[in-house]
Short mmCIF file of C-alpha atoms in Angstrom, two decimals:
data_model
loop_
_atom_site.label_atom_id
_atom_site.label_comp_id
_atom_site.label_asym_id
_atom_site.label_seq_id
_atom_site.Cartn_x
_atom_site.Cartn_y
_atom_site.Cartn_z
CA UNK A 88 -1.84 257.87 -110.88
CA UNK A 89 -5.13 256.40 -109.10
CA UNK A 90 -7.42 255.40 -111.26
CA UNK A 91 -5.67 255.83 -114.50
CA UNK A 92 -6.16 253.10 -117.30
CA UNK A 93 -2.88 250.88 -118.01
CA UNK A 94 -0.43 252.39 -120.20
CA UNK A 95 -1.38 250.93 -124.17
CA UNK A 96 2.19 249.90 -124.55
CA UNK A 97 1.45 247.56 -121.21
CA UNK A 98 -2.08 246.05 -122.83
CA UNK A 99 -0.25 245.43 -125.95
CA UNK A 100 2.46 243.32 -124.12
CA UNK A 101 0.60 241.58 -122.12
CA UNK A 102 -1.99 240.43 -125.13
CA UNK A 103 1.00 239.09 -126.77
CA UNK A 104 1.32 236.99 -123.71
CA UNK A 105 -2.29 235.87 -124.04
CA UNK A 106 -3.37 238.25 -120.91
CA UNK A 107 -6.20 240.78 -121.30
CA UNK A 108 -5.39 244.02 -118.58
CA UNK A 109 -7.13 246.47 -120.99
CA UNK A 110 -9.83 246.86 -118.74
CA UNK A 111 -7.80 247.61 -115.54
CA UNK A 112 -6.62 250.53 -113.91
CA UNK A 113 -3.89 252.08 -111.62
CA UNK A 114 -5.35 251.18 -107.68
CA UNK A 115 -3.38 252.44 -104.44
CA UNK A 116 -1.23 249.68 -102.93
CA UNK A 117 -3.03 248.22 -99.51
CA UNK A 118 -1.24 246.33 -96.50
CA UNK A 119 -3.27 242.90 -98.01
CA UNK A 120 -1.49 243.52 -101.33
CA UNK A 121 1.59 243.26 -99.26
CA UNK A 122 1.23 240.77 -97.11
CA UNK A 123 0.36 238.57 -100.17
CA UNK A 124 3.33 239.37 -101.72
CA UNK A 125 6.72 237.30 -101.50
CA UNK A 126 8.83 239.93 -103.07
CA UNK A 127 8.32 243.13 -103.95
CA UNK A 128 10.07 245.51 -106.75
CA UNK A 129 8.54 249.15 -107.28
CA UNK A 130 9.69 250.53 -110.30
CA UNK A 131 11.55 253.58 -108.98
CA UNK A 132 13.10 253.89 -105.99
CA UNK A 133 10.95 256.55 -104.62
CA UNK A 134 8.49 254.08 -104.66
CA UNK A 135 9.77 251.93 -102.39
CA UNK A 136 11.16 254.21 -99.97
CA UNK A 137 7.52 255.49 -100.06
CA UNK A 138 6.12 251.83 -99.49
CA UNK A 139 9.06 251.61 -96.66
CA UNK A 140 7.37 254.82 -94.90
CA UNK A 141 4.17 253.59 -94.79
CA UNK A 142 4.27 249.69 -94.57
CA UNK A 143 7.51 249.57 -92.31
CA UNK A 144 6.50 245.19 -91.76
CA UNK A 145 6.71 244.95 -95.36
CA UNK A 146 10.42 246.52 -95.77
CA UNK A 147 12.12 242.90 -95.72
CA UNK A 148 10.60 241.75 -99.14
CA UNK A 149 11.52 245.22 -101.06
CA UNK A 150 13.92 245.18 -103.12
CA UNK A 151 15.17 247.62 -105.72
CA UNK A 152 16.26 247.72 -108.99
CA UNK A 153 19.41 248.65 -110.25
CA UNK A 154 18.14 251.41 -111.91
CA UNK A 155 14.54 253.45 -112.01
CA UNK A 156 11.98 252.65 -115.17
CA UNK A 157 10.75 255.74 -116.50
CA UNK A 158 7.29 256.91 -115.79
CA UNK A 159 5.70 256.12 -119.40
CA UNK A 160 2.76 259.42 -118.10
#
């Protein structure tokens, strides 16, 4: 979903927490992203196995949920 605004559900939560993201938008994970990181939890497991795939030195600080979240598109 590159490119696509935040999901109004998401902006509504996080205003409640005093944090403005209506203005962002959905941007492709890089290898910086990553290597910032300290853990990281994709939402869906395909996600991760896709982040896996491409970013093989990033593989130790994936983990996965017990369970996907749905895609709210």
């Amino acid at each position: 979903h590159n490119g696509k605004r935040v999901a109004e559900h998401a902006i509504t939560v996080m205003a409640e927490l005093g944090i403005d993201i209506a203005g962002e938008y959905s941007k492709p994970v890089t290898a910086q992203d990553l290597d910032w990181a300290d853990m990281i939890l994709p939402v869906q497991r395909d996600h991760g196995d896709h982040l896996i795939e491409d970013f093989p030195d990033a593989a130790a600080k994936i983990h996965f949920l017990d369970s996907d979240v749905p895609d709210p598109y």
